[in-house]
Amino acid sequence: MKYRYATVLMAGALLLGACGTAKEAPVTEVAAAQAAVQAEGGHNDTDVMYLQMMVAHHEQGLEMVRLAEERAGRPEIRTLAKAIDVTQADEVELMTGWLKQWSAPTEVDHAPSAHADHGGLPATGDEEIAALKKAKGAAFETAFLNLFVAHQHNAVEMAQLVTTKGSNAETRAFADRVKASRADQIKQMLQLMNG
Amino acid sequence: MRRSIAYPLVALGALGSTLVGAAPALAHGYVSAPPSRQALCASGAVANCGQIQFEPQSVEGPKGLRSCDGGVAGFSVLSDESRNWPAKAVGSTVTFTWVMTARHRTSNWEYFIGDKKVATVDGGNAQPDAVVTHNIDLSAFPGKQKVLAVWNIGDTVNAFYSCIDLNVGGSSGGSGGTTPTTAPTTKAPTTAPTTSAPTTAPTTTAPTRTSAPAVPIGESGAAWAPGVAYRTGDKVTYEGKTYQCRQSHSAIRSWEPSIYTLALWLPL
């Protein structure tokens, strides 16, 4: 985790290098890479709540895809899981970076009343993840694909919240990317489920 | 870095159900396997479905309907029999899998073929899991059938509808059979597009793939494109720059090389 984050930052530095703004940028230049994706401009409570909920949602998702990387029989499923792992892990870094930039807590508020009004409730239960951990073979694949389809549908639903009520441009753009990528992941998973 | 965040799920769900009474719920649920018509739209197996492809879980209407579209005008494609919906070959007992995105308190689930009720599964007015499966005996209904699956919500007047086209007894596997049935029996062929058909070519309803998705393989140095399977080490060009794939994946929207996808693409 730590190591992979460092490689991403290095890549960010290289990207800056390619743009000509920071030639020969040292790989340790963490701030430079983060600066490229700061959430400048104003933000509102919806932006904050969305990011907090999504950080928690992502970490639950990471737990599921990391099981699939190990347990899924079909290589297509393992590849999809791994690609989701690396992209979502970076998204977590991005989101927590924005929350810190806004001096907001990065942990979701555990009080259910904090989010009930907004409809963005997570659907995946801890008990279902526990059951997934015990599933084997084809049953694992079926359980993972269905559970993760539901999980990514929730991500799209939460993104809807911020694209209608959020105010920060970077957060809204992030939510748009979430909508597109998750819809396409669901498409792939439904194919894998019924192919 | 890793934090363990425990959702207070039971409490959330309880509040969620009161929320439903106050305002229309966000979404909801559909049959993912065997694929319902909305699942076929969302997977791309049936093209040109309109908005339903992005929200297959949203076919919500008042209880008591017998329609595939839940009475939602924007989803009328689901009731369009001219779309030649591919029927999944299944055994005589079928495992139906529901994907739930909001865990509404559940009165029951009902399964119909035509006007005949095939099965009722009690929901106990409890919250379902995010994934629910039912084993339904369809041995009395061999051959090509359209099953209407209904999720009746416990604390609203609404239900969620999914139609699943099956060829019962067509294979031994519950949902593992892959034989796509092609020729529809008595339904009208795909000549006259209905008024509800979306924009472009309404006749391209035949499923485009058979068993394995025919994914194009990345050609090194070519322009990045969605739908292509890239392997670690592949090079692509995108907006005038060259990138190298760092993690094998099938390209999808928003996964193009950028500052946001450095985990997938290394700028060279």
Coordinates of N, CA, C and O in Angstrom, one line a residue, chain A residues 72-150:
Chain A
A72 N -11.0 -15.7 -7.2 CA -11.8 -16.0 -8.4 C -11.0 -16.9 -9.3 O -9.8 -16.8 -9.5
G73 N -11.8 -17.8 -10.0 CA -11.2 -18.8 -10.8 C -10.8 -18.2 -12.2 O -9.8 -18.5 -12.7
R74 N -11.7 -17.4 -12.7 CA -11.5 -16.9 -14.1 C -10.5 -15.7 -14.1 O -10.7 -14.8 -13.3
P75 N -9.5 -15.8 -15.0 CA -8.6 -14.7 -15.0 C -9.2 -13.3 -15.3 O -8.7 -12.3 -14.9
E76 N -10.3 -13.3 -16.1 CA -10.9 -12.0 -16.4 C -11.4 -11.3 -15.2 O -11.4 -10.1 -15.1
I77 N -11.9 -12.2 -14.3 CA -12.4 -11.6 -13.0 C -11.3 -11.1 -12.1 O -11.3 -10.0 -11.6
R78 N -10.2 -11.9 -12.1 CA -9.1 -11.4 -11.3 C -8.5 -10.2 -11.9 O -8.1 -9.3 -11.1
T79 N -8.4 -10.1 -13.2 CA -7.8 -8.9 -13.8 C -8.7 -7.7 -13.5 O -8.2 -6.6 -13.2
L80 N -10.0 -7.8 -13.7 CA -10.9 -6.7 -13.4 C -10.7 -6.3 -11.9 O -10.7 -5.1 -11.6
A81 N -10.7 -7.3 -11.0 CA -10.6 -7.0 -9.6 C -9.3 -6.2 -9.3 O -9.3 -5.2 -8.5
K82 N -8.2 -6.6 -9.9 CA -6.9 -6.0 -9.7 C -6.9 -4.5 -10.2 O -6.4 -3.6 -9.5
A83 N -7.5 -4.3 -11.4 CA -7.6 -3.0 -11.9 C -8.5 -2.1 -11.1 O -8.2 -0.9 -10.9
I84 N -9.5 -2.6 -10.5 CA -10.4 -1.8 -9.6 C -9.6 -1.5 -8.3 O -9.7 -0.4 -7.8
D85 N -8.9 -2.5 -7.9 CA -8.1 -2.3 -6.7 C -7.1 -1.1 -6.8 O -7.2 -0.2 -6.0
V86 N -6.3 -1.1 -7.9 CA -5.3 0.0 -8.0 C -6.0 1.3 -8.2 O -5.5 2.3 -7.7
T87 N -7.0 1.3 -9.0 CA -7.7 2.6 -9.3 C -8.4 3.2 -8.1 O -8.3 4.4 -7.8
Q88 N -9.1 2.3 -7.4 CA -9.9 2.8 -6.2 C -8.9 3.1 -5.1 O -9.2 4.0 -4.3
A89 N -7.8 2.4 -4.9 CA -6.8 2.8 -3.9 C -6.3 4.2 -4.1 O -6.2 5.0 -3.2
D90 N -6.1 4.5 -5.4 CA -5.7 5.9 -5.7 C -6.8 6.9 -5.4 O -6.5 8.0 -5.0
E91 N -8.0 6.5 -5.7 CA -9.1 7.4 -5.5 C -9.3 7.7 -4.0 O -9.6 8.8 -3.6
V92 N -9.0 6.7 -3.2 CA -9.0 6.9 -1.7 C -8.0 8.0 -1.3 O -8.3 8.9 -0.6
E93 N -6.8 7.9 -1.9 CA -5.8 8.9 -1.6 C -6.2 10.3 -2.1 O -6.0 11.3 -1.4
L94 N -6.8 10.3 -3.2 CA -7.3 11.6 -3.8 C -8.3 12.2 -2.9 O -8.2 13.4 -2.5
M95 N -9.3 11.4 -2.5 CA -10.4 11.9 -1.7 C -10.0 12.3 -0.3 O -10.4 13.4 0.2
T96 N -9.1 11.5 0.3 CA -8.7 11.9 1.6 C -7.8 13.1 1.6 O -7.8 14.0 2.5
G97 N -7.1 13.3 0.5 CA -6.3 14.5 0.3 C -7.1 15.7 0.2 O -6.8 16.8 0.8
W98 N -8.3 15.6 -0.5 CA -9.2 16.8 -0.6 C -9.8 17.1 0.8 O -9.9 18.2 1.2
L99 N -10.2 16.0 1.5 CA -10.8 16.3 2.8 C -9.8 16.9 3.7 O -10.2 17.8 4.5
K100 N -8.6 16.5 3.7 CA -7.6 17.1 4.5 C -7.4 18.6 4.1 O -7.2 19.4 5.0
Q101 N -7.4 18.8 2.8 CA -7.2 20.1 2.3 C -8.3 21.0 2.8 O -8.1 22.2 3.1
W102 N -9.5 20.5 3.0 CA -10.6 21.2 3.5 C -10.7 21.2 5.0 O -11.7 21.6 5.6
S103 N -9.7 20.6 5.7 CA -9.7 20.4 7.1 C -11.0 19.7 7.6 O -11.5 20.0 8.7
A104 N -11.4 18.7 6.8 CA -12.6 17.9 7.2 C -12.1 16.5 7.6 O -11.1 16.0 7.1
P105 N -12.9 15.9 8.5 CA -12.5 14.5 8.9 C -12.6 13.6 7.7 O -13.4 13.7 6.8
T106 N -11.7 12.6 7.7 CA -11.7 11.6 6.5 C -12.5 10.4 6.9 O -12.8 9.6 6.0
E107 N -12.9 10.3 8.1 CA -13.7 9.1 8.5 C -15.2 9.5 8.4 O -15.6 10.6 8.7
V108 N -16.0 8.5 8.0 CA -17.4 8.7 7.9 C -18.0 8.9 9.3 O -17.5 8.3 10.3
D109 N -19.0 9.7 9.4 CA -19.7 9.9 10.7 C -20.6 8.6 10.9 O -21.4 8.3 10.1
H110 N -20.3 7.9 12.0 CA -21.0 6.7 12.2 C -22.5 6.8 12.6 O -23.2 5.9 12.5
A111 N -22.9 8.0 13.0 CA -24.3 8.2 13.4 C -25.2 8.0 12.1 O -25.0 8.8 11.2
P112 N -26.1 7.1 12.1 CA -26.9 6.8 11.0 C -27.7 8.1 10.6 O -27.9 8.3 9.4
S113 N -28.1 8.8 11.5 CA -28.9 10.0 11.2 C -28.2 11.0 10.4 O -28.8 11.9 9.7
A114 N -26.8 10.9 10.4 CA -26.1 11.9 9.6 C -26.3 11.8 8.1 O -26.1 12.7 7.4
H115 N -26.6 10.6 7.7 CA -26.7 10.4 6.2 C -28.1 9.9 5.8 O -28.4 9.8 4.6
A116 N -29.0 9.6 6.7 CA -30.2 9.0 6.3 C -31.1 10.0 5.4 O -31.8 9.5 4.5
D117 N -30.9 11.3 5.6 CA -31.7 12.2 4.8 C -31.3 12.2 3.4 O -32.0 12.7 2.5
H118 N -30.1 11.7 3.1 CA -29.6 11.9 1.8 C -29.7 10.6 0.9 O -29.3 10.6 -0.2
G119 N -30.1 9.5 1.5 CA -30.4 8.3 0.7 C -29.2 7.5 0.3 O -29.3 6.5 -0.2
G120 N -28.0 8.1 0.6 CA -26.8 7.4 0.1 C -26.4 6.3 1.1 O -25.3 6.4 1.6
L121 N -27.2 5.3 1.3 CA -26.9 4.3 2.3 C -26.1 3.2 1.7 O -26.5 2.7 0.6
P122 N -25.1 2.7 2.3 CA -24.4 1.5 1.8 C -25.3 0.3 1.9 O -26.0 0.1 2.8
A123 N -25.2 -0.5 0.8 CA -26.0 -1.7 0.8 C -25.3 -3.0 1.2 O -25.9 -3.9 1.6
T124 N -24.0 -2.9 1.0 CA -23.2 -4.2 1.3 C -23.0 -4.3 2.8 O -22.5 -3.5 3.5
G125 N -23.5 -5.5 3.3 CA -23.4 -5.7 4.8 C -22.1 -6.4 5.1 O -21.6 -7.2 4.4
D126 N -21.7 -6.1 6.3 CA -20.5 -6.8 6.8 C -20.7 -8.3 6.9 O -19.7 -9.0 6.6
E127 N -21.9 -8.7 7.2 CA -22.2 -10.1 7.2 C -22.1 -10.7 5.8 O -21.7 -11.9 5.7
E128 N -22.4 -9.9 4.8 CA -22.3 -10.5 3.4 C -20.8 -10.6 3.0 O -20.4 -11.5 2.3
I129 N -20.0 -9.6 3.5 CA -18.6 -9.7 3.2 C -18.0 -10.9 3.9 O -17.2 -11.7 3.4
A130 N -18.5 -11.2 5.1 CA -18.0 -12.3 5.9 C -18.4 -13.6 5.1 O -17.6 -14.5 5.1
A131 N -19.6 -13.6 4.6 CA -20.0 -14.8 3.8 C -19.2 -15.0 2.6 O -18.8 -16.1 2.2
L132 N -18.8 -13.9 1.9 CA -18.0 -13.9 0.7 C -16.6 -14.5 1.1 O -16.1 -15.3 0.3
K133 N -16.1 -14.2 2.2 CA -14.8 -14.7 2.6 C -14.8 -16.3 2.7 O -13.8 -16.9 2.6
K134 N -16.0 -16.8 3.0 CA -16.1 -18.2 3.2 C -16.4 -19.0 1.9 O -16.3 -20.2 1.8
A135 N -16.9 -18.2 0.9 CA -17.3 -18.9 -0.4 C -16.1 -19.4 -1.2 O -15.1 -18.8 -1.1
K136 N -16.4 -20.5 -1.9 CA -15.3 -21.1 -2.7 C -15.7 -21.4 -4.1 O -16.9 -21.6 -4.3
G137 N -14.8 -21.4 -5.0 CA -15.0 -21.9 -6.3 C -16.0 -21.0 -7.1 O -16.0 -19.8 -7.0
A138 N -16.9 -21.7 -7.9 CA -17.9 -21.0 -8.7 C -18.8 -20.2 -7.8 O -19.3 -19.1 -8.2
A139 N -19.1 -20.7 -6.6 CA -20.0 -20.0 -5.7 C -19.4 -18.7 -5.3 O -20.1 -17.6 -5.1
F140 N -18.0 -18.6 -5.2 CA -17.4 -17.4 -4.8 C -17.6 -16.4 -5.9 O -17.9 -15.2 -5.7
E141 N -17.3 -16.8 -7.2 CA -17.5 -15.9 -8.3 C -18.9 -15.3 -8.4 O -19.0 -14.1 -8.6
T142 N -19.9 -16.2 -8.3 CA -21.2 -15.7 -8.3 C -21.5 -14.7 -7.2 O -22.1 -13.6 -7.4
A143 N -21.1 -15.0 -6.0 CA -21.3 -14.2 -4.9 C -20.6 -12.8 -5.0 O -21.2 -11.8 -4.8
F144 N -19.4 -12.9 -5.4 CA -18.6 -11.7 -5.6 C -19.2 -10.8 -6.7 O -19.4 -9.6 -6.5
L145 N -19.5 -11.3 -7.8 CA -20.0 -10.5 -8.9 C -21.3 -9.8 -8.6 O -21.5 -8.6 -8.8
N146 N -22.2 -10.6 -7.9 CA -23.5 -9.9 -7.6 C -23.3 -8.9 -6.5 O -23.9 -7.8 -6.5
L147 N -22.6 -9.2 -5.5 CA -22.3 -8.3 -4.4 C -21.7 -7.0 -4.9 O -22.0 -5.9 -4.5
F148 N -20.7 -7.2 -5.8 CA -20.0 -6.0 -6.2 C -20.8 -5.2 -7.2 O -20.6 -4.0 -7.3
V149 N -21.6 -5.9 -8.0 CA -22.6 -5.1 -8.9 C -23.4 -4.2 -8.0 O -23.6 -3.0 -8.3
A150 N -24.0 -4.8 -6.9 CA -24.8 -3.9 -6.0 C -24.0 -2.8 -5.4 O -24.4 -1.6 -5.3

